[in-house]
PDB file of C-alpha atoms and ligand atoms in Angstrom:
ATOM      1  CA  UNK A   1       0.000   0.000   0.000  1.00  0.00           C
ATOM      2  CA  UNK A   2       1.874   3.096  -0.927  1.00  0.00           C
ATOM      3  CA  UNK A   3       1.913   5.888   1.961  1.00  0.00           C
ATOM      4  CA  UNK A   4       2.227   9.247   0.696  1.00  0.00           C
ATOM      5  CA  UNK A   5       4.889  11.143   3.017  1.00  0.00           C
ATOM      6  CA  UNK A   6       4.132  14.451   5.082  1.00  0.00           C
ATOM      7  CA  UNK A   7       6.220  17.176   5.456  1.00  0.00           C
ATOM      8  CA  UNK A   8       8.486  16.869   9.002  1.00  0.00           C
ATOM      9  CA  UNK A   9       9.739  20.229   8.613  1.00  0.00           C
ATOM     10  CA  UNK A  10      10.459  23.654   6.268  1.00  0.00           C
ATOM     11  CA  UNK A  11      13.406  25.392   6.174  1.00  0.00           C
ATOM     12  CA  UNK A  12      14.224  28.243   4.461  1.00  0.00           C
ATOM     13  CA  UNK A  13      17.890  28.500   2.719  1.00  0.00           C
ATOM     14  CA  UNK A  14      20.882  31.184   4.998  1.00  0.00           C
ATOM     15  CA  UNK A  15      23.114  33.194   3.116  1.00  0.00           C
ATOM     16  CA  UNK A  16      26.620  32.359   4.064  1.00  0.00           C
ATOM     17  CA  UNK A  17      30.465  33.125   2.873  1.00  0.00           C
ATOM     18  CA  UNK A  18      32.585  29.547   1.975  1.00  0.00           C
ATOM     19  CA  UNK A  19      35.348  29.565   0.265  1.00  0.00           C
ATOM     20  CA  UNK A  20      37.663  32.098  -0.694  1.00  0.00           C
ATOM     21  CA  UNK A  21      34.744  34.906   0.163  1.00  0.00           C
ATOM     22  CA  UNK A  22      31.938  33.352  -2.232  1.00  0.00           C
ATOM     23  CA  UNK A  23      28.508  34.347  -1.149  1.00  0.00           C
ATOM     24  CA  UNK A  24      25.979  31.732  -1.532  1.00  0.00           C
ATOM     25  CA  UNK A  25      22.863  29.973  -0.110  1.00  0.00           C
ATOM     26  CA  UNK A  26      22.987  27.034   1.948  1.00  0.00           C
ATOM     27  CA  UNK A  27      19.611  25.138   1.997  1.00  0.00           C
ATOM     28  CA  UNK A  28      21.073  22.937   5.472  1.00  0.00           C
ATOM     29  CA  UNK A  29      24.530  21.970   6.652  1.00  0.00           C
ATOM     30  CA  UNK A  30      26.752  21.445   9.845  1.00  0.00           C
ATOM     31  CA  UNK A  31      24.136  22.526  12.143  1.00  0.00           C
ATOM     32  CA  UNK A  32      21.219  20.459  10.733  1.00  0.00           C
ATOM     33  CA  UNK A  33      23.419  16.867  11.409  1.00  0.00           C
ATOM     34  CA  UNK A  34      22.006  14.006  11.464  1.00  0.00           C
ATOM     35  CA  UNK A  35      18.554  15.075  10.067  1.00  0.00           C
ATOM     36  CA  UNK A  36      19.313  14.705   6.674  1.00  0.00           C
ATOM     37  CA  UNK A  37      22.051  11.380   6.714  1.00  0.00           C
ATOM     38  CA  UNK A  38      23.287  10.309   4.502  1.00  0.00           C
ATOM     39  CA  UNK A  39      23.109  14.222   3.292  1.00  0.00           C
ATOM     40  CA  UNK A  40      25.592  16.586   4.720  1.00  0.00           C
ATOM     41  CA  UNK A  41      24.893  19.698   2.896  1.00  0.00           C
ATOM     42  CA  UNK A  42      23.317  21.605   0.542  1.00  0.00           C
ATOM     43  CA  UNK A  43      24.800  24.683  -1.233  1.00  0.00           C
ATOM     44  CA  UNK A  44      23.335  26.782  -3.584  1.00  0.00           C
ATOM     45  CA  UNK A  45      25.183  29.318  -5.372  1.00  0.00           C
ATOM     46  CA  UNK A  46      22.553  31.236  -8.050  1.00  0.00           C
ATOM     47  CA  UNK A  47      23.646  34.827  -8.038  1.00  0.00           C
ATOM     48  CA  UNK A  48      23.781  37.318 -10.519  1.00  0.00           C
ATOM     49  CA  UNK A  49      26.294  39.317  -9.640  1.00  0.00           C
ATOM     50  CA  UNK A  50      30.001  38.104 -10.716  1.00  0.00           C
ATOM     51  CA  UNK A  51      31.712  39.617  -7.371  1.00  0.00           C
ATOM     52  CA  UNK A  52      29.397  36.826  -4.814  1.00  0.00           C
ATOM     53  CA  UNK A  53      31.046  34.172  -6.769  1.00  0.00           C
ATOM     54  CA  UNK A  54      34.355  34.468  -8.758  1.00  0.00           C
ATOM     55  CA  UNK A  55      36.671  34.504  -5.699  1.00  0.00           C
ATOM     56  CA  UNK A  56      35.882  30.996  -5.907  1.00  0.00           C
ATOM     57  CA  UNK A  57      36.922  28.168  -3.636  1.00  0.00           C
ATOM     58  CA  UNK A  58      41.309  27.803  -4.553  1.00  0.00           C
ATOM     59  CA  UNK A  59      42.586  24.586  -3.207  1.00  0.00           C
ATOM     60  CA  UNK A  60      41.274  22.748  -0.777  1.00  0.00           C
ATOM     61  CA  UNK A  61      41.304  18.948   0.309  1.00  0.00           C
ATOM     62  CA  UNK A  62      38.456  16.651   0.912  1.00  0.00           C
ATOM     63  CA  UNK A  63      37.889  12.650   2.715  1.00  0.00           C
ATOM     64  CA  UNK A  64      35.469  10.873   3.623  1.00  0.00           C
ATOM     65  CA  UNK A  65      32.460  12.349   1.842  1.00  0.00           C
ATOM     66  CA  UNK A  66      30.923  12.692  -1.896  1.00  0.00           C
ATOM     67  CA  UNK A  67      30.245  15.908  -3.231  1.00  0.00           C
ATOM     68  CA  UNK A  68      27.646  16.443  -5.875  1.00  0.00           C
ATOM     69  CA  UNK A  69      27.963  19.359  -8.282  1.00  0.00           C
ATOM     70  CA  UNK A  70      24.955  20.462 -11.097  1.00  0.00           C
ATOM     71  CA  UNK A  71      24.625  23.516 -13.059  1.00  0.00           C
ATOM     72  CA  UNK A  72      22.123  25.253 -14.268  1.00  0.00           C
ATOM     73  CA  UNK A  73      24.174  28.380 -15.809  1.00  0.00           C
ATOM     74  CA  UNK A  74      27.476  29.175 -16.407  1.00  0.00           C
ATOM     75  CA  UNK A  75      30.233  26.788 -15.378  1.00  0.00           C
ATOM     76  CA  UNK A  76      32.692  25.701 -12.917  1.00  0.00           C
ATOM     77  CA  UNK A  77      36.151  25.265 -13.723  1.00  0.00           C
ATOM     78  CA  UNK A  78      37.905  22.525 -11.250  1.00  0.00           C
ATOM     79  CA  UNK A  79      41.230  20.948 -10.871  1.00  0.00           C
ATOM     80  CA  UNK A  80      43.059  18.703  -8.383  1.00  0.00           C
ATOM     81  CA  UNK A  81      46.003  17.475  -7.167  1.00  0.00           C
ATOM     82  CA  UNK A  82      46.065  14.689  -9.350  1.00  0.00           C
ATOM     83  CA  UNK A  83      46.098  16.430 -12.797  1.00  0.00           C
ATOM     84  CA  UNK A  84      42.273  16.046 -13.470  1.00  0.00           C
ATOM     85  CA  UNK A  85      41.079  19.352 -14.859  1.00  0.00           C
ATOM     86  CA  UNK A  86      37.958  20.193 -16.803  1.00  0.00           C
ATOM     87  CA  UNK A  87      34.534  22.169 -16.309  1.00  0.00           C
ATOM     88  CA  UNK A  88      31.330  21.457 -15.442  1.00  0.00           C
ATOM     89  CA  UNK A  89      28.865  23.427 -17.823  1.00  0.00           C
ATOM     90  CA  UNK A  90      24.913  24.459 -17.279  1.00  0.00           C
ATOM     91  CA  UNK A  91      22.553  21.029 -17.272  1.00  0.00           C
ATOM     92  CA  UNK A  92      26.182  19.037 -16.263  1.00  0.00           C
ATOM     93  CA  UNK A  93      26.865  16.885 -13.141  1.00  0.00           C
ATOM     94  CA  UNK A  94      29.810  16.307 -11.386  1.00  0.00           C
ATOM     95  CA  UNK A  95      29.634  13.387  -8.930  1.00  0.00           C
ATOM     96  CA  UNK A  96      32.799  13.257  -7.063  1.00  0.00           C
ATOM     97  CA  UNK A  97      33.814  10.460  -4.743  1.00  0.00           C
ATOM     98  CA  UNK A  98      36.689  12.178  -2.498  1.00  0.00           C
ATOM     99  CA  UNK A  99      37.440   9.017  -0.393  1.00  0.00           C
ATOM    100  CA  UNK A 100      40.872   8.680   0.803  1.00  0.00           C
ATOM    101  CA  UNK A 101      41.319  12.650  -0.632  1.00  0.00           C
ATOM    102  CA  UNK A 102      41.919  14.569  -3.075  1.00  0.00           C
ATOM    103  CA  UNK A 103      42.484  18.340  -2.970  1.00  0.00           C
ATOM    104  CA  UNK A 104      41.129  20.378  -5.900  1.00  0.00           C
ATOM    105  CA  UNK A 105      39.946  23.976  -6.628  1.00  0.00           C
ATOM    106  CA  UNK A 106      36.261  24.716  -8.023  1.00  0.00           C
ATOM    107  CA  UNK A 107      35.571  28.438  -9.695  1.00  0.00           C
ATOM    108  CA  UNK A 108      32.632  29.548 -10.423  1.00  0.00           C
ATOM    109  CA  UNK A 109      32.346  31.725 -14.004  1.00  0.00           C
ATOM    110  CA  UNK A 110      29.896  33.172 -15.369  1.00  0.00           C
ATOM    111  CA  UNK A 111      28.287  32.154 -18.916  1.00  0.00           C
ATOM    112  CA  UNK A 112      26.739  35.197 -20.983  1.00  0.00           C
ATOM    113  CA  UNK A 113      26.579  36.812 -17.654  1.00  0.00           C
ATOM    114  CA  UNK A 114      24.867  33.874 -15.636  1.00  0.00           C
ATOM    115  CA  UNK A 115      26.182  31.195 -13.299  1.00  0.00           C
ATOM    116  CA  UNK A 116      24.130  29.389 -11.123  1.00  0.00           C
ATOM    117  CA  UNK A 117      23.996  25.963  -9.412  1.00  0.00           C
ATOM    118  CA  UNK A 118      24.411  23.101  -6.487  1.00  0.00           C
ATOM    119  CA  UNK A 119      26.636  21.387  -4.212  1.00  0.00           C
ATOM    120  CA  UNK A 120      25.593  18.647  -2.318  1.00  0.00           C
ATOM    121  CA  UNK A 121      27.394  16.308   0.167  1.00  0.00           C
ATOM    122  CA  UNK A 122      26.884  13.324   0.387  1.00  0.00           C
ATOM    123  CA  UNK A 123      28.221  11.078   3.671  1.00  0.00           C
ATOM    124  CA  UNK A 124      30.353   7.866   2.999  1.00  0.00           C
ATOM    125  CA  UNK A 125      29.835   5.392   5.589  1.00  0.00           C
ATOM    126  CA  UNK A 126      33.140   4.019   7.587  1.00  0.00           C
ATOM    127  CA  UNK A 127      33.710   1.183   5.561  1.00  0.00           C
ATOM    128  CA  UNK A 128      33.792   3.424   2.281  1.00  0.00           C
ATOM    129  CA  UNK A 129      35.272   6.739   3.685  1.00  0.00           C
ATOM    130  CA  UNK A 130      38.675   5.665   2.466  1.00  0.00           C
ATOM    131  CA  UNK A 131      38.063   4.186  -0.613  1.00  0.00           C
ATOM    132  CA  UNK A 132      39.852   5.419  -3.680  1.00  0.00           C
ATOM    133  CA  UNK A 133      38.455   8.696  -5.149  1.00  0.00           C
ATOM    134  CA  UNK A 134      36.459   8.953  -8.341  1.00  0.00           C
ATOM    135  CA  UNK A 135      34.303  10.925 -10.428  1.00  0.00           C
ATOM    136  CA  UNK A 136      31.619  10.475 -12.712  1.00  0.00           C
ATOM    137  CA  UNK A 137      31.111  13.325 -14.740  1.00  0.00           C
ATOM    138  CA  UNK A 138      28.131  13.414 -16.916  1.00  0.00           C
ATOM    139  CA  UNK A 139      26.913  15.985 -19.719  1.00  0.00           C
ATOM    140  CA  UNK A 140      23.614  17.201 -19.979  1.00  0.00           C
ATOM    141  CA  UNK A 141      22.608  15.279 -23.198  1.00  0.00           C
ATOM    142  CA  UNK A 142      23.633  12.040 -20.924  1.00  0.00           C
ATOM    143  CA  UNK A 143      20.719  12.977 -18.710  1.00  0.00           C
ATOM    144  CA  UNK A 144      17.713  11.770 -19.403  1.00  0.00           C
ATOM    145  CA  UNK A 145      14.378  14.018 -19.345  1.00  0.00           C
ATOM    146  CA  UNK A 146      11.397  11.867 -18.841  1.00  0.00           C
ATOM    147  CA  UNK A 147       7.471  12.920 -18.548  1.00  0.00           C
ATOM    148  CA  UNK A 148       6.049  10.318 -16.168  1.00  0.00           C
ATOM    149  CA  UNK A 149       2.445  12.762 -15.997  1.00  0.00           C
ATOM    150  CA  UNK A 150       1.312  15.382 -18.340  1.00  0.00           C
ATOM    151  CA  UNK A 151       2.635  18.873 -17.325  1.00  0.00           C
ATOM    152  CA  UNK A 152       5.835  17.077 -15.610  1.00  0.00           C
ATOM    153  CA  UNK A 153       9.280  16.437 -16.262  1.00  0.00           C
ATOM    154  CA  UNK A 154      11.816  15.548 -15.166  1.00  0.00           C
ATOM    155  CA  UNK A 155      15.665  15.307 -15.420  1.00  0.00           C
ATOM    156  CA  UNK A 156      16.824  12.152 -13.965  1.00  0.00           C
ATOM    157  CA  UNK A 157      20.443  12.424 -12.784  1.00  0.00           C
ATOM    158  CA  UNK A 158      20.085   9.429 -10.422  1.00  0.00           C
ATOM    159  CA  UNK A 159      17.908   6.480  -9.732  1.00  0.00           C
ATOM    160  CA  UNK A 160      14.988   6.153 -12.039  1.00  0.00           C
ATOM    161  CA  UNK A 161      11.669   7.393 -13.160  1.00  0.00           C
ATOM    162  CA  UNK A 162       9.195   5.239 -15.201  1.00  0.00           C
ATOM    163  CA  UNK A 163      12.366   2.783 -15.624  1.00  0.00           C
ATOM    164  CA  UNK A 164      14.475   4.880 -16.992  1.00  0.00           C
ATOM    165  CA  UNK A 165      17.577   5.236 -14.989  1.00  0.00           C
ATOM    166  CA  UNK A 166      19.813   8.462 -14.489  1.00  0.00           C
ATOM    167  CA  UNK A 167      23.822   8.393 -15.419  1.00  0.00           C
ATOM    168  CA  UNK A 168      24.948   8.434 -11.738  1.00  0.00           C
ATOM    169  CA  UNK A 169      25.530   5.209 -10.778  1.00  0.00           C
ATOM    170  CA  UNK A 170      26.861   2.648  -8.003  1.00  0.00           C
ATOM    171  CA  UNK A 171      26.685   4.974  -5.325  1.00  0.00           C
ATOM    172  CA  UNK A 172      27.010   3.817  -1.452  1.00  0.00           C
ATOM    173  CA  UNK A 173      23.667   6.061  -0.755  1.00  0.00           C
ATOM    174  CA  UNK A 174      21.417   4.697  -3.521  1.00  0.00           C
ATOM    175  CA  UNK A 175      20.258   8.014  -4.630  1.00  0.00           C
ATOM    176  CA  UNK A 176      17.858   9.410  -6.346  1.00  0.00           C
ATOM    177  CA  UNK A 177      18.267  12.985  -7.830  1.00  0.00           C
ATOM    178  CA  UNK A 178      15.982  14.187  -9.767  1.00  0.00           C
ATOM    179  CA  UNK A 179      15.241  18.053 -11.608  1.00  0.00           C
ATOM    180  CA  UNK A 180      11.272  18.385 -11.122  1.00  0.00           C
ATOM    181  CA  UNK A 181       9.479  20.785 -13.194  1.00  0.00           C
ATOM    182  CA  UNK A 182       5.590  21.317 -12.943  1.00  0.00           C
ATOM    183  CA  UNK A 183       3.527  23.246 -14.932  1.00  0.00           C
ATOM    184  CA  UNK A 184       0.510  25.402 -13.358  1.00  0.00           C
ATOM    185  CA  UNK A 185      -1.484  24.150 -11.269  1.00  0.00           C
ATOM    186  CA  UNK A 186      -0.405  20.031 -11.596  1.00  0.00           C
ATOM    187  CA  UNK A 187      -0.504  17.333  -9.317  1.00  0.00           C
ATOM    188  CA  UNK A 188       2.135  14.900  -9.157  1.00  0.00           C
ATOM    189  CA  UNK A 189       3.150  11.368  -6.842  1.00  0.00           C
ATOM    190  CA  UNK A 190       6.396   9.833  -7.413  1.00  0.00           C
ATOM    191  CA  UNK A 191       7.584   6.605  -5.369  1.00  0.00           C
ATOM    192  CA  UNK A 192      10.240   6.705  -2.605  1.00  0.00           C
ATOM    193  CA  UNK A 193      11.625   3.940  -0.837  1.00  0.00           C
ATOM    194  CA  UNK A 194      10.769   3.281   2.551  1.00  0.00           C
ATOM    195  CA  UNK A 195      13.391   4.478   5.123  1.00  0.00           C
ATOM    196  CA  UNK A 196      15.354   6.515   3.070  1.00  0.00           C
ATOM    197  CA  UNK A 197      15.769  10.243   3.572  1.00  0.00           C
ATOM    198  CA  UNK A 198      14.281  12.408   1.231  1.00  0.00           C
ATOM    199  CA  UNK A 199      13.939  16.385   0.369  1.00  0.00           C
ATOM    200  CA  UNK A 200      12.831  18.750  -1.704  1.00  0.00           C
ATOM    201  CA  UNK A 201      14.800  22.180  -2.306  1.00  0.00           C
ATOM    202  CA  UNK A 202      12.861  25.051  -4.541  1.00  0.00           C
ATOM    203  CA  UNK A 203      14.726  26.315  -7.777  1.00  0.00           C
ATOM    204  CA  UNK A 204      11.486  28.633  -9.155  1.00  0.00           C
ATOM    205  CA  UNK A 205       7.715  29.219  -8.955  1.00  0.00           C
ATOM    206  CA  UNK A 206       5.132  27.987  -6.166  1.00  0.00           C
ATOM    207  CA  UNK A 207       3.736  24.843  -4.934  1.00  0.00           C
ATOM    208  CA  UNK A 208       2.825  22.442  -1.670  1.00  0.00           C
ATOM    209  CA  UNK A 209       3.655  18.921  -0.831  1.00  0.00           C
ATOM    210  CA  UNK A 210       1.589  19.407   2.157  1.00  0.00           C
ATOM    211  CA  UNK A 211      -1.847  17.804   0.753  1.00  0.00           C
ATOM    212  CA  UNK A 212      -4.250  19.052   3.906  1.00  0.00           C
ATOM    213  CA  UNK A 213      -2.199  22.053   5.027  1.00  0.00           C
ATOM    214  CA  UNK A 214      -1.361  23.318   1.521  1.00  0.00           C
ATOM    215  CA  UNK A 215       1.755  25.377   3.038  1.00  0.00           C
ATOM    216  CA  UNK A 216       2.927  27.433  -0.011  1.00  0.00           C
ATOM    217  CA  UNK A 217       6.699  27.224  -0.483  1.00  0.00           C
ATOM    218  CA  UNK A 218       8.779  28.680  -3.178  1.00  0.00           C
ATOM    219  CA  UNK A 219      12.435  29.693  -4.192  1.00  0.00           C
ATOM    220  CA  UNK A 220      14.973  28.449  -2.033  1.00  0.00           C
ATOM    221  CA  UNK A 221      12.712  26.950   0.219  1.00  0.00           C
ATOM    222  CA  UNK A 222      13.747  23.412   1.406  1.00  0.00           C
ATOM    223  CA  UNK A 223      11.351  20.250   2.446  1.00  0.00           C
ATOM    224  CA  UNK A 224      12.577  17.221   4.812  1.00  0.00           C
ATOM    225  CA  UNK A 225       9.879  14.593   4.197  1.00  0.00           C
ATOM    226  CA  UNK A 226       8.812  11.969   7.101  1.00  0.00           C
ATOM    227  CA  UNK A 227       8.714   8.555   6.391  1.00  0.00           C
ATOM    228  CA  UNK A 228       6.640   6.953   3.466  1.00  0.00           C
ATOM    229  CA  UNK A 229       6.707   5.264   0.120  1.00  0.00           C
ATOM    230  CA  UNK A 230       6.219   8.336  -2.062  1.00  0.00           C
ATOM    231  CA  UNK A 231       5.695  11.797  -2.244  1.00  0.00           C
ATOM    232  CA  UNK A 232       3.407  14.149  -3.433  1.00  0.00           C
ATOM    233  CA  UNK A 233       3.520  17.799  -4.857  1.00  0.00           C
ATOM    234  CA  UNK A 234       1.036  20.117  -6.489  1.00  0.00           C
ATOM    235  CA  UNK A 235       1.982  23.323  -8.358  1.00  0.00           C
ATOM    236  CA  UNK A 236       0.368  26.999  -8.098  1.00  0.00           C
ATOM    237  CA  UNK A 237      -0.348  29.152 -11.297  1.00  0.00           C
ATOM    238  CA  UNK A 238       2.832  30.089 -11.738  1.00  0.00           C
ATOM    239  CA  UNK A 239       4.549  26.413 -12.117  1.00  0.00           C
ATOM    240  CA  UNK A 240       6.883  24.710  -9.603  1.00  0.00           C
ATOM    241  CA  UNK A 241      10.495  23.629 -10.130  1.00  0.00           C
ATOM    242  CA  UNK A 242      12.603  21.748  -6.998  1.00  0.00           C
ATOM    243  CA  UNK A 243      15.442  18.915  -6.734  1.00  0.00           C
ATOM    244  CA  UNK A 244      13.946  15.967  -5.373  1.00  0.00           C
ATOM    245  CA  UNK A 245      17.142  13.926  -3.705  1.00  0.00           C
ATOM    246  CA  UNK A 246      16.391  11.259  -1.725  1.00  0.00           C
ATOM    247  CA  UNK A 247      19.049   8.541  -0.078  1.00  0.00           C
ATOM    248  CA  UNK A 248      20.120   5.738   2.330  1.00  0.00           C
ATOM    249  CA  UNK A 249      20.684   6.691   5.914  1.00  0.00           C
ATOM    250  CA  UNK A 250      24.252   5.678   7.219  1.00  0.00           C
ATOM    251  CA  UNK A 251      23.246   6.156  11.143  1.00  0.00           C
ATOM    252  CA  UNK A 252      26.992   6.704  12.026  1.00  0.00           C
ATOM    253  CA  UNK A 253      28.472   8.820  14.425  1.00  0.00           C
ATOM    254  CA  UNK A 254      29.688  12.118  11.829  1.00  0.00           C
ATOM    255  CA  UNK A 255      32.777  13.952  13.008  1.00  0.00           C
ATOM    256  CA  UNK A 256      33.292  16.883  10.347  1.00  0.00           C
ATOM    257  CA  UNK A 257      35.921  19.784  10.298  1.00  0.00           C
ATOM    258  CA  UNK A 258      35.436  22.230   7.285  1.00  0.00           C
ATOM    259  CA  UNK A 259      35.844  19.904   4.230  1.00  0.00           C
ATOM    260  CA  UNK A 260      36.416  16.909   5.704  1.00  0.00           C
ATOM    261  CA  UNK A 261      33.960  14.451   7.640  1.00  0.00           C
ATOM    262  CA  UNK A 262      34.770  11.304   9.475  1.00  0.00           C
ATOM    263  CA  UNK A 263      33.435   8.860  12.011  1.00  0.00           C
ATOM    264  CA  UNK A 264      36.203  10.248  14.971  1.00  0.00           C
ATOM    265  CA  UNK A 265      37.899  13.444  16.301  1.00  0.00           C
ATOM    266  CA  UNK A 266      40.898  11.217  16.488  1.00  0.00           C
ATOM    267  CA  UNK A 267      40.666  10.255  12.340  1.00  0.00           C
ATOM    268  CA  UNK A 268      39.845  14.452  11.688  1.00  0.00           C
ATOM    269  CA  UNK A 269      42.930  14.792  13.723  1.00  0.00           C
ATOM    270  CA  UNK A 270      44.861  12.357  11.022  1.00  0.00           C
ATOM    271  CA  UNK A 271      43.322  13.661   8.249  1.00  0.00           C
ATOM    272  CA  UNK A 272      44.625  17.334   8.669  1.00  0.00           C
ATOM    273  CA  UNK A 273      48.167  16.277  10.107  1.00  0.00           C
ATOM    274  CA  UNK A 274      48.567  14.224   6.997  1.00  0.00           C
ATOM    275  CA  UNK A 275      47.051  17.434   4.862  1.00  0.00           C
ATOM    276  CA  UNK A 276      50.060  19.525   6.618  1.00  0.00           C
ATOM    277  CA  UNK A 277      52.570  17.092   5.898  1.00  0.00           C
ATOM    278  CA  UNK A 278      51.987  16.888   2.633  1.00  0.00           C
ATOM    279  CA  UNK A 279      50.873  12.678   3.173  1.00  0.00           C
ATOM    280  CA  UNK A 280      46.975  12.985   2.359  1.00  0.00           C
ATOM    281  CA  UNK A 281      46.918  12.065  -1.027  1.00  0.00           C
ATOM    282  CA  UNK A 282      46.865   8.405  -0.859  1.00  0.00           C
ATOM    283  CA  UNK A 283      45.539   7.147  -4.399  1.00  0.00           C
ATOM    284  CA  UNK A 284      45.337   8.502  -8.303  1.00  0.00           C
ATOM    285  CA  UNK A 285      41.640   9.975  -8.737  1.00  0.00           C
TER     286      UNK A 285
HETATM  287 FE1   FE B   1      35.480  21.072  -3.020  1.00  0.00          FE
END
């Protein structure tokens, strides 16, 4: 019997400064642990003025965590320690699987004046934390755009709609990530599975996935579901776009220091002793 999920809480997205001075939006983070596990964080960087975002975030390491990278405009241009370079352009997604560490820089720039996109983290569970790091890197004519319901689609970066499967794949957390657009005044379900985490973060127009109370949420706006096997969403007059990203809870003790997150104090402790010694990179991305 499918059991549509409520809404446990609303959030609203902070400004913030990361990196070298970038101002952005963070939908949830440090302070939000462990309501969102397997998530860490979610970082949204839309702005339209060049001077929030080109200082950029220069070199930096990361262990023990994914971190999740999709565009809408513009680009960002990364490179790390291990001679990986490229850029990830609007509709592209940049899964990256630190692991043991890597240490790379990510600048933002803009694209016929626009740049605007996401960072999510995602938590690796002890047993994966040091694994060796990886990315998949996917273009945006890799992801599919399904319509599972007139006046829907959908851009399926990971896990599947209607049995078609995003790009992302063979991920510890089993996610799905999907790019939900409604057109006025639709109602949508989509299936979750049971126990896993799931939210919903507002990229434009209005809408409710609050069937009785009928909250009305909008831009930056962010959704932690309870528990169920799917969720539903209906969209004002103006239309409704939001990620949908839902995942497996790791229910491990998180011990996280800027851009690093372990199990221990004691393995933090490692990880940036080994980061000033100039010992953290243990494997070729
Ligand atoms: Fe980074």
């Amino acid at each position: 019997m499918t059991r549509v999920r409520g809404v446990e809480r609303i959030l609203s997205a902070y400004a913030t400064l990361e990196g070298a001075g970038v101002r952005l939006h963070r939908a949830f983070g440090y302070y939000e642990v462990p309501q969102f596990d397997p998530f860490l964080m979610l970082d949204d960087f839309r702005s339209p003025r060049t001077e929030d975002y080109l200082a950029g975030f220069p070199s930096h390491p990361h262990r023990g965590i994914e971190t999740v990278t999709y565009m809408l405009n513009g680009c960002v241009e990364h490179a790390d320690s291990m001679g990986n370079a490229g850029s990830v352009n609007a509709g592209d997604v940049q899964w990256m699987t630190a692991g043991s560490g890597i240490i790379h820089s990510e600048m933002p720039k803009p694209v016929n004046g626009r740049m605007g996109g996401f960072q999510l983290w995602v938590n690796l569970p002890r047993a994966n934390k040091m694994m060796a790091p990886r990315y998949q890197e996917i273009v945006s004519s890799d992801i599919p755009t399904v319509s599972p319901h007139p006046g829907v689609t959908i851009n399926v970066i990971s896990g599947q709609v209607d049995g078609i499967k995003g790009p992302v794949k063979d991920i510890v957390a089993d996610p799905q990530y999907l790019d939900v657009t409604l057109g006025p005044d639709t109602v949508f379900s989509h299936p979750v599975k049971e126990g896993y985490t799931a939210l919903a973060y507002v990229i434009s127009g209005e809408g409710t996935f609050d069937a009785e109370e009928g909250y009305r949420i909008s831009n930056r706006d962010l959704i932690l579901f309870n528990d169920g096997s799917s969720f539903w969403v209906r969209s004002f007059d103006k239309g409704f776009r939001f990620l949908f990203i839902a995942g497996k809870p790791i229910r491990e003790p998180v011990a996280w220091r800027g851009p690093i997150v372990m199990n221990t104090r004691e393995e933090l402790q490692q990880a940036f002793k080994e980061y000033d010694e100039g010992t953290f990179i243990k494997t070729n991305a």
